[in-house]
Short mmCIF file of C-alpha atoms and ligand atoms in Angstrom, two decimals:
data_model
loop_
_atom_site.label_atom_id
_atom_site.label_comp_id
_atom_site.label_asym_id
_atom_site.label_seq_id
_atom_site.Cartn_x
_atom_site.Cartn_y
_atom_site.Cartn_z
CA MET V 5 80.77 107.60 -121.69
CA LEU V 6 78.57 105.03 -121.78
CA LYS V 7 77.88 104.26 -117.99
CA THR V 8 76.89 100.78 -117.20
CA ILE V 9 75.96 99.76 -113.40
CA ALA V 10 78.66 98.71 -111.30
CA GLY V 11 77.54 95.51 -110.83
CA PHE V 12 79.48 95.04 -115.02
CA ASP V 13 82.47 96.19 -113.13
CA ARG V 14 82.06 93.02 -110.92
CA ILE V 15 80.24 90.27 -113.23
CA GLY V 16 83.26 87.32 -114.25
CA GLU V 17 82.57 84.41 -116.57
CA GLU V 18 83.90 80.93 -117.06
CA ASN V 19 87.35 80.15 -118.06
CA ALA V 20 86.28 77.24 -119.17
CA PHE V 21 85.03 79.03 -122.50
CA ALA V 22 88.18 80.87 -122.58
CA VAL V 23 90.17 77.93 -122.92
CA LEU V 24 87.88 76.17 -125.40
CA ALA V 25 88.18 78.58 -127.43
CA ARG V 26 91.89 78.75 -127.23
CA ALA V 27 92.10 75.03 -127.35
CA THR V 28 89.83 75.57 -130.75
CA GLN V 29 92.51 78.32 -132.13
CA LEU V 30 95.45 76.10 -131.82
CA ALA V 31 93.88 73.21 -133.19
CA SER V 32 92.69 75.38 -136.44
CA GLU V 33 96.73 76.06 -136.57
CA GLY V 34 97.20 72.77 -137.21
CA ARG V 35 98.37 71.64 -133.76
CA ASP V 36 97.08 67.90 -132.03
CA ILE V 37 95.03 69.60 -129.21
CA ILE V 38 93.75 67.13 -126.81
CA ASN V 39 90.60 68.79 -125.05
CA LEU V 40 89.95 67.81 -121.23
CA GLY V 41 88.81 71.38 -120.69
CA ILE V 42 84.84 71.49 -121.25
CA GLY V 43 82.47 70.36 -119.30
CA GLN V 44 79.92 68.29 -122.06
CA PRO V 45 79.61 64.98 -122.74
CA ASP V 46 81.43 63.91 -126.07
CA PHE V 47 78.37 61.79 -127.21
CA LYS V 48 75.64 63.17 -129.47
CA THR V 49 72.19 63.56 -128.30
CA PRO V 50 70.12 60.11 -128.57
CA SER V 51 67.96 59.79 -131.49
CA HIS V 52 64.87 59.77 -130.48
CA ILE V 53 64.90 63.18 -128.66
CA VAL V 54 66.10 65.24 -131.92
CA GLU V 55 63.35 63.56 -133.75
CA ALA V 56 61.07 65.03 -131.19
CA ALA V 57 61.98 68.08 -132.04
CA ILE V 58 62.16 67.47 -135.32
CA LYS V 59 58.30 66.30 -135.90
CA ALA V 60 57.77 69.08 -133.47
CA LEU V 61 58.56 71.59 -136.11
CA ARG V 62 57.00 69.68 -139.27
CA ASP V 63 53.79 69.72 -136.90
CA GLY V 64 53.92 73.65 -136.91
CA HIS V 65 54.93 74.15 -133.64
CA HIS V 66 56.55 77.38 -133.76
CA GLY V 67 54.61 79.54 -131.80
CA TYR V 68 55.66 80.99 -128.24
CA THR V 69 54.57 78.60 -125.26
CA PRO V 70 53.38 79.71 -121.82
CA ALA V 71 56.34 81.35 -120.25
CA THR V 72 57.16 78.98 -117.96
CA GLY V 73 56.99 75.62 -120.61
CA ILE V 74 54.20 73.62 -122.28
CA LEU V 75 52.06 71.74 -119.67
CA PRO V 76 53.21 68.41 -120.96
CA LEU V 77 56.68 68.81 -120.23
CA ARG V 78 56.40 70.14 -116.95
CA GLU V 79 54.47 66.86 -115.92
CA ALA V 80 56.80 64.71 -117.29
CA VAL V 81 59.41 67.39 -115.34
CA CYS V 82 57.43 66.24 -112.61
CA ALA V 83 56.74 62.41 -113.10
CA ASP V 84 60.68 62.50 -113.56
CA LEU V 85 61.08 63.42 -110.46
CA HIS V 86 58.54 60.90 -108.64
CA LYS V 87 60.03 58.55 -109.92
CA ARG V 88 63.50 59.39 -109.18
CA VAL V 89 63.14 61.34 -105.82
CA GLY V 90 59.81 59.96 -104.73
CA ALA V 91 58.78 63.63 -104.01
CA GLU V 92 55.12 64.79 -104.87
CA VAL V 93 55.96 67.88 -107.17
CA ASN V 94 52.87 70.33 -108.75
CA PRO V 95 53.56 71.07 -112.66
CA ASP V 96 51.75 75.20 -111.83
CA ASN V 97 55.66 74.95 -109.39
CA VAL V 98 58.09 73.88 -112.43
CA VAL V 99 59.57 76.67 -114.15
CA ILE V 100 61.06 74.97 -118.39
CA VAL V 101 64.37 77.36 -118.66
CA PRO V 102 67.31 77.79 -121.71
CA GLY V 103 69.52 76.10 -119.25
CA GLY V 104 70.43 75.03 -116.50
CA LYS V 105 72.09 78.36 -115.72
CA VAL V 106 69.36 80.59 -116.19
CA THR V 107 68.16 78.71 -112.44
CA MET V 108 71.02 80.16 -111.19
CA PHE V 109 70.92 83.50 -112.57
CA MET V 110 67.36 83.54 -111.71
CA ALA V 111 67.70 82.59 -108.13
CA ILE V 112 70.49 84.89 -107.17
CA LEU V 113 69.17 88.30 -108.98
CA MET V 114 66.20 87.36 -106.69
CA PHE V 115 68.15 87.23 -103.75
CA GLY V 116 70.83 89.29 -103.81
CA GLU V 117 71.58 93.19 -103.07
CA PRO V 118 73.99 94.86 -100.80
CA GLY V 119 73.67 94.13 -97.49
CA ARG V 120 73.14 90.39 -97.71
CA GLU V 121 75.31 87.18 -97.95
CA ILE V 122 75.09 84.66 -99.90
CA LEU V 123 76.68 80.91 -99.56
CA TYR V 124 78.28 79.08 -102.14
CA PRO V 125 80.81 76.17 -102.85
CA ASP V 126 84.18 76.93 -103.57
CA PRO V 127 85.69 75.39 -105.58
CA GLY V 128 82.81 75.81 -107.27
CA PHE V 129 80.79 76.66 -110.41
CA PRO V 130 82.44 79.84 -111.26
CA ILE V 131 78.33 81.69 -112.42
CA TYR V 132 77.51 81.35 -108.90
CA ARG V 133 80.75 84.23 -107.21
CA SER V 134 80.40 85.90 -110.08
CA MET V 135 76.77 86.34 -110.39
CA ILE V 136 76.52 87.15 -106.64
CA GLU V 137 79.09 90.02 -107.24
CA PHE V 138 76.80 91.19 -110.31
CA THR V 139 74.62 91.84 -107.19
CA GLY V 140 76.44 93.61 -104.97
CA ALA V 141 75.56 90.67 -102.10
CA LYS V 142 78.28 89.17 -100.02
CA PRO V 143 79.86 86.21 -101.44
CA VAL V 144 80.56 83.97 -98.41
CA PRO V 145 82.12 80.49 -99.76
CA ILE V 146 81.45 77.29 -98.01
CA PRO V 147 84.86 75.35 -98.48
CA ILE V 148 84.51 72.39 -100.49
CA ARG V 149 87.86 70.41 -98.90
CA GLU V 150 89.52 67.38 -100.27
CA GLU V 151 90.16 65.68 -97.28
CA ASN V 152 86.49 65.36 -96.96
CA ASP V 153 86.37 64.09 -100.49
CA PHE V 154 85.45 66.97 -102.29
CA ALA V 155 81.40 66.60 -100.20
CA PHE V 156 80.29 69.60 -97.96
CA SER V 157 80.33 70.26 -94.59
CA ALA V 158 76.69 70.97 -93.27
CA GLU V 159 78.49 71.78 -89.95
CA GLU V 160 80.82 74.51 -91.56
CA THR V 161 78.10 75.50 -94.12
CA LEU V 162 75.97 76.21 -90.66
CA SER V 163 78.25 78.27 -88.97
CA LEU V 164 78.67 80.16 -92.22
CA ILE V 165 74.87 81.70 -91.82
CA ASN V 166 74.17 85.02 -90.02
CA ASP V 167 71.78 87.61 -90.37
CA ARG V 168 72.29 88.77 -93.50
CA THR V 169 72.15 85.63 -94.89
CA SER V 170 69.28 85.09 -97.90
CA LEU V 171 70.49 82.37 -100.02
CA ILE V 172 72.52 78.90 -99.99
CA ILE V 173 73.61 77.35 -103.12
CA LEU V 174 74.98 74.03 -102.91
CA ASN V 175 75.76 71.31 -105.73
CA SER V 176 76.47 67.86 -105.29
CA PRO V 177 77.44 66.35 -107.74
CA ALA V 178 79.80 68.46 -107.96
CA ASN V 179 81.92 70.46 -110.76
CA PRO V 180 84.87 71.17 -110.41
CA THR V 181 85.67 67.93 -108.36
CA GLY V 182 83.17 65.22 -109.09
CA GLY V 183 82.47 65.35 -104.98
CA VAL V 184 78.79 63.64 -104.00
CA THR V 185 78.00 64.42 -100.68
CA PRO V 186 76.79 61.96 -98.66
CA ARG V 187 73.05 61.41 -96.93
CA ALA V 188 74.25 61.65 -93.48
CA GLU V 189 76.03 64.90 -94.01
CA ILE V 190 72.83 66.29 -95.85
CA GLU V 191 70.41 65.40 -92.98
CA THR V 192 72.55 66.97 -90.57
CA LEU V 193 72.16 70.05 -92.89
CA VAL V 194 68.38 69.99 -93.36
CA LYS V 195 68.31 69.51 -89.39
CA GLY V 196 70.49 72.21 -89.03
CA LEU V 197 68.53 74.53 -91.24
CA ALA V 198 65.11 74.52 -89.58
CA ALA V 199 66.63 76.98 -87.21
CA PHE V 200 66.79 79.16 -90.28
CA PRO V 201 63.95 79.36 -92.03
CA ASP V 202 64.06 82.59 -93.34
CA VAL V 203 67.14 81.55 -95.45
CA ALA V 204 66.66 80.44 -99.15
CA ILE V 205 68.34 77.02 -100.74
CA MET V 206 69.13 76.60 -104.52
CA SER V 207 70.32 73.13 -104.70
CA ASP V 208 72.36 72.85 -108.32
CA GLU V 209 71.92 68.89 -108.73
CA ILE V 210 72.50 69.09 -112.61
CA TYR V 211 74.92 65.88 -112.27
CA ALA V 212 72.18 63.97 -110.31
CA GLN V 213 72.72 60.59 -112.19
CA MET V 214 75.59 60.44 -112.50
CA THR V 215 77.19 59.23 -109.71
CA TYR V 216 79.46 55.47 -109.51
CA ASP V 217 80.32 53.39 -107.07
CA GLY V 218 77.11 52.73 -105.99
CA MET V 219 76.76 56.59 -104.64
CA GLU V 220 73.76 57.60 -104.03
CA HIS V 221 72.08 61.13 -105.52
CA VAL V 222 70.46 62.78 -102.46
CA SER V 223 68.00 65.33 -103.76
CA LEU V 224 67.31 68.26 -101.36
CA LEU V 225 63.44 67.95 -102.91
CA GLY V 226 63.41 64.75 -100.65
CA PHE V 227 63.22 66.98 -97.49
CA GLU V 228 59.16 68.18 -97.27
CA GLU V 229 60.68 70.50 -94.65
CA LEU V 230 62.52 72.74 -97.44
CA ARG V 231 60.36 73.03 -99.95
CA ASP V 232 58.62 76.23 -99.09
CA ARG V 233 62.13 77.51 -99.53
CA LEU V 234 64.04 75.11 -101.87
CA ILE V 235 64.95 76.20 -105.20
CA LEU V 236 66.04 73.10 -107.37
CA LEU V 237 68.05 73.45 -110.36
CA ASP V 238 68.48 70.72 -113.48
CA GLY V 239 67.88 70.06 -117.00
CA TRP V 240 69.12 68.42 -119.89
CA SER V 241 72.73 69.23 -120.65
CA LYS V 242 74.65 66.73 -118.95
CA THR V 243 71.99 63.94 -118.29
CA TYR V 244 71.06 63.98 -122.23
CA ALA V 245 74.15 65.49 -124.03
CA MET V 246 72.03 68.14 -124.81
CA THR V 247 74.45 71.30 -124.10
CA GLY V 248 73.46 73.12 -127.14
CA TRP V 249 69.95 73.07 -127.18
CA ARG V 250 69.70 75.03 -124.15
CA LEU V 251 66.75 73.17 -122.23
CA GLY V 252 66.87 73.02 -118.40
CA TYR V 253 64.07 73.30 -114.74
CA SER V 254 63.88 74.44 -111.70
CA VAL V 255 61.18 74.01 -109.17
CA TRP V 256 59.86 76.58 -107.05
CA PRO V 257 58.13 77.38 -103.60
CA ASP V 258 54.76 79.02 -103.95
CA ALA V 259 56.23 81.85 -102.56
CA LEU V 260 58.83 82.19 -105.46
CA ILE V 261 57.06 80.98 -108.37
CA ASP V 262 55.07 84.21 -109.20
CA LYS V 263 58.74 86.41 -109.18
CA ALA V 264 60.10 83.33 -111.28
CA ARG V 265 57.16 83.40 -113.60
CA LYS V 266 57.56 86.87 -114.29
CA LEU V 267 61.17 87.34 -114.61
CA SER V 268 61.40 84.48 -117.67
CA VAL V 269 58.56 86.91 -119.45
CA ASN V 270 60.36 89.69 -119.20
CA ALA V 271 63.55 87.60 -120.29
CA TRP V 272 62.70 85.21 -123.11
CA SER V 273 59.14 84.67 -122.69
CA CYS V 274 59.62 80.99 -123.56
CA VAL V 275 62.26 78.02 -124.18
CA ASN V 276 62.18 77.93 -128.08
CA ALA V 277 58.80 74.90 -128.46
CA PRO V 278 61.10 72.55 -130.15
CA THR V 279 62.94 72.29 -128.17
CA GLN V 280 60.47 71.51 -125.40
CA PHE V 281 59.55 68.21 -126.79
CA ALA V 282 62.34 67.20 -127.17
CA GLY V 283 62.69 67.52 -123.59
CA ILE V 284 59.50 66.05 -123.40
CA ALA V 285 60.97 62.34 -125.59
CA ALA V 286 64.18 63.08 -123.45
CA LEU V 287 62.41 62.26 -120.77
CA THR V 288 59.73 59.79 -121.64
CA GLY V 289 61.34 58.21 -123.99
CA PRO V 290 64.02 55.02 -123.25
CA GLN V 291 66.62 55.30 -120.85
CA ASP V 292 69.13 53.03 -122.72
CA GLU V 293 71.62 55.31 -123.79
CA ALA V 294 71.38 57.56 -121.05
CA ARG V 295 72.63 55.04 -118.64
CA ALA V 296 75.80 53.41 -121.38
CA MET V 297 76.74 57.07 -121.01
CA VAL V 298 77.20 57.48 -117.37
CA ALA V 299 78.56 53.43 -117.94
CA GLU V 300 81.05 54.90 -120.40
CA PHE V 301 81.71 57.84 -118.08
CA ASP V 302 82.68 55.68 -114.86
CA LYS V 303 85.69 53.73 -117.24
CA ARG V 304 87.00 56.21 -117.94
CA ARG V 305 87.14 57.58 -114.62
CA LYS V 306 89.11 54.68 -113.60
CA VAL V 307 91.49 55.39 -116.44
CA VAL V 308 91.74 58.42 -115.47
CA VAL V 309 92.61 58.34 -111.97
CA GLU V 310 94.33 55.84 -112.18
CA GLY V 311 96.83 57.42 -114.97
CA LEU V 312 96.68 60.50 -112.27
CA ASN V 313 98.06 59.20 -109.84
CA ALA V 314 100.92 57.58 -111.83
CA LEU V 315 102.12 61.21 -112.66
CA PRO V 316 105.12 62.58 -110.59
CA ASN V 317 103.76 64.33 -107.65
CA VAL V 318 100.35 64.85 -108.45
CA THR V 319 97.34 62.71 -106.58
CA CYS V 320 94.38 62.38 -107.21
CA ARG V 321 91.09 61.11 -105.13
CA THR V 322 87.84 59.23 -106.52
CA PRO V 323 85.84 61.34 -108.13
CA LEU V 324 81.86 59.60 -107.25
CA GLY V 325 80.23 61.84 -109.56
CA ALA V 326 79.53 63.87 -112.82
CA PHE V 327 82.37 63.48 -115.10
CA TYR V 328 85.68 65.31 -113.62
CA ALA V 329 88.83 64.67 -111.84
CA PHE V 330 90.86 67.14 -109.43
CA PRO V 331 93.72 66.05 -109.31
CA ASN V 332 96.24 67.82 -106.04
CA ILE V 333 98.89 68.98 -108.49
CA LYS V 334 100.39 70.82 -105.16
CA ALA V 335 103.51 68.72 -105.28
CA THR V 336 104.45 70.02 -108.48
CA GLY V 337 105.50 72.89 -107.25
CA TRP V 338 103.70 74.88 -110.21
CA LYS V 339 101.20 77.15 -109.67
CA ALA V 340 97.63 75.70 -111.35
CA LYS V 341 96.88 78.49 -113.85
CA GLN V 342 100.02 78.36 -115.04
CA LEU V 343 100.54 74.58 -115.25
CA ALA V 344 97.52 74.87 -117.03
CA SER V 345 97.83 77.59 -119.78
CA ALA V 346 101.43 74.98 -120.28
CA LEU V 347 99.95 72.27 -120.63
CA LEU V 348 97.84 73.69 -123.33
CA GLU V 349 100.22 75.76 -125.05
CA GLU V 350 103.36 72.99 -124.61
CA ALA V 351 102.08 69.69 -124.04
CA GLY V 352 98.54 70.31 -126.27
CA VAL V 353 96.28 69.23 -123.31
CA ALA V 354 93.18 71.35 -122.39
CA VAL V 355 92.40 71.22 -118.79
CA ILE V 356 91.29 73.96 -116.45
CA GLY V 357 93.48 75.42 -113.25
CA GLY V 358 91.13 75.02 -110.18
CA PRO V 359 91.94 79.04 -109.05
CA ASP V 360 88.96 79.85 -111.82
CA PHE V 361 86.82 77.73 -109.93
CA GLY V 362 87.49 79.96 -106.69
CA ILE V 363 90.48 80.73 -104.00
CA LEU V 364 90.25 77.32 -102.99
CA GLY V 365 91.15 75.82 -106.66
CA GLU V 366 94.41 76.98 -106.09
CA GLY V 367 96.80 73.44 -106.36
CA TYR V 368 94.50 71.75 -107.81
CA ILE V 369 93.53 71.28 -111.86
CA ARG V 370 90.24 70.46 -113.59
CA LEU V 371 90.06 67.88 -116.26
CA SER V 372 86.95 66.38 -117.92
CA TYR V 373 86.99 63.32 -118.71
CA ALA V 374 84.08 63.84 -121.39
CA ASN V 375 86.75 62.69 -124.40
CA SER V 376 87.31 58.83 -125.42
CA THR V 377 89.56 56.82 -123.44
CA GLU V 378 92.37 56.72 -126.38
CA ASN V 379 92.34 60.59 -126.29
CA ILE V 380 92.46 60.90 -121.97
CA LEU V 381 95.67 58.00 -122.51
CA ARG V 382 97.16 60.41 -124.83
CA ALA V 383 96.81 63.63 -122.69
CA LEU V 384 97.98 61.31 -119.64
CA LYS V 385 101.07 60.47 -121.57
CA ARG V 386 101.94 64.29 -122.71
CA MET V 387 101.06 65.24 -119.18
CA GLU V 388 103.86 62.73 -117.62
CA GLU V 389 106.13 63.83 -119.81
CA PHE V 390 105.43 67.29 -119.48
CA LEU V 391 105.90 66.95 -115.81
CA ALA V 392 108.77 64.97 -115.99
CA ALA V 393 110.58 67.46 -118.53
CA ASN V 394 109.36 70.82 -116.17
CA SER V 395 109.69 70.08 -113.16
CA LYS V 396 109.25 73.05 -109.95
CA ALA V 397 109.34 70.51 -107.18
N1 PLP B 406 75.37 73.55 -112.85
C1 PLP B 406 76.82 73.59 -113.20
C2 PLP B 406 76.92 72.49 -111.86
C3 PLP B 406 77.45 72.74 -114.17
O1 PLP B 406 78.37 72.46 -114.43
C4 PLP B 406 76.78 73.53 -115.70
C5 PLP B 406 77.50 73.32 -116.67
O2 PLP B 406 78.46 73.00 -116.60
C6 PLP B 406 75.50 74.14 -114.95
C7 PLP B 406 75.04 74.21 -114.06
C8 PLP B 406 74.37 74.44 -116.42
O3 PLP B 406 74.41 73.40 -117.52
P1 PLP B 406 73.24 73.98 -119.03
O4 PLP B 406 74.76 74.21 -119.74
O5 PLP B 406 72.41 73.52 -118.89
O6 PLP B 406 73.32 75.91 -118.63
#
């Protein structure tokens, strides 16, 4: 018998991909499926970005690049961070990685082992917990509560830290809730963290540029006092509709940058070269398409929230970021995963059950509004008919 390490008995996955596979299968059998399951923009990558990759290929950029990424791209990342956050970042502290996800993989590998504890948001992106479990560290959920508009609580987060805590994972704007944590809460957290100087922080800010109703995104990178232990996760996937390109970046503190570089050399050598040129074009080129995409999400957000609140026994807070709605379905009497499955199989609407994002996700489902308004309205109609005919309340 082949004996892999124990971590593989614990590693999880992202059920959104399984739902996508099932939705695709049903569609290939001729069913009309509306997909509100997967978390990726339904827009094409802006054409000047695509052209930059094509040009890079034609110009002969076919070889390895430095493991941490080409310097002009790391410089573009720093310029962008300076413009958006006001932070001074040295390109030597930036690592270009194949997708935003890779930064969490690296950070959790660096800080997780049996006997340690890692804090992560629940409900939250499922890979956090999966990777923590893989390393043998103890996953400690930071409860993300509806009554708090799905922002994290500084006080609750601080109360979970002990001398075994090695890493805290934070995510705002958040998946799956669309919650955005306000400045005051983040400032309280940063102040409280001063008492725990040996704890690293990984801030997942992949949805940084998707906030609504004037809500401000507060980057942890803006807090000088955290810079010696902050790992920033960001990337191109969501902002520039580039999920399939596999391009992300992280900012590492001086104490960790060489470890991050070595991990990159061991695992992927470098991100594919033309994609890195596309990344430069995205950051330095016109931003109008990226902005128009957010404006379109904003319109759909209003349609989704209004439609969900009109469904029998469903309530939905107004999400202030990302492109997800996380309605409360407790009063329908349905268990969330069963409802998600029934909606797909019987009503042809793909959504994700809240428990796929953590124990505290029970009683909620996640809808991604990265789909046309027309499809969103059709999906809401189908959900209304389904719930009217299948009440368990
Ligand atoms: N972080 C969060 C909170 C996400 O929702 C996602 C993708 O859904 C990622 C990171 C990973 O992004 P990427 O596709 O760039 O790996």
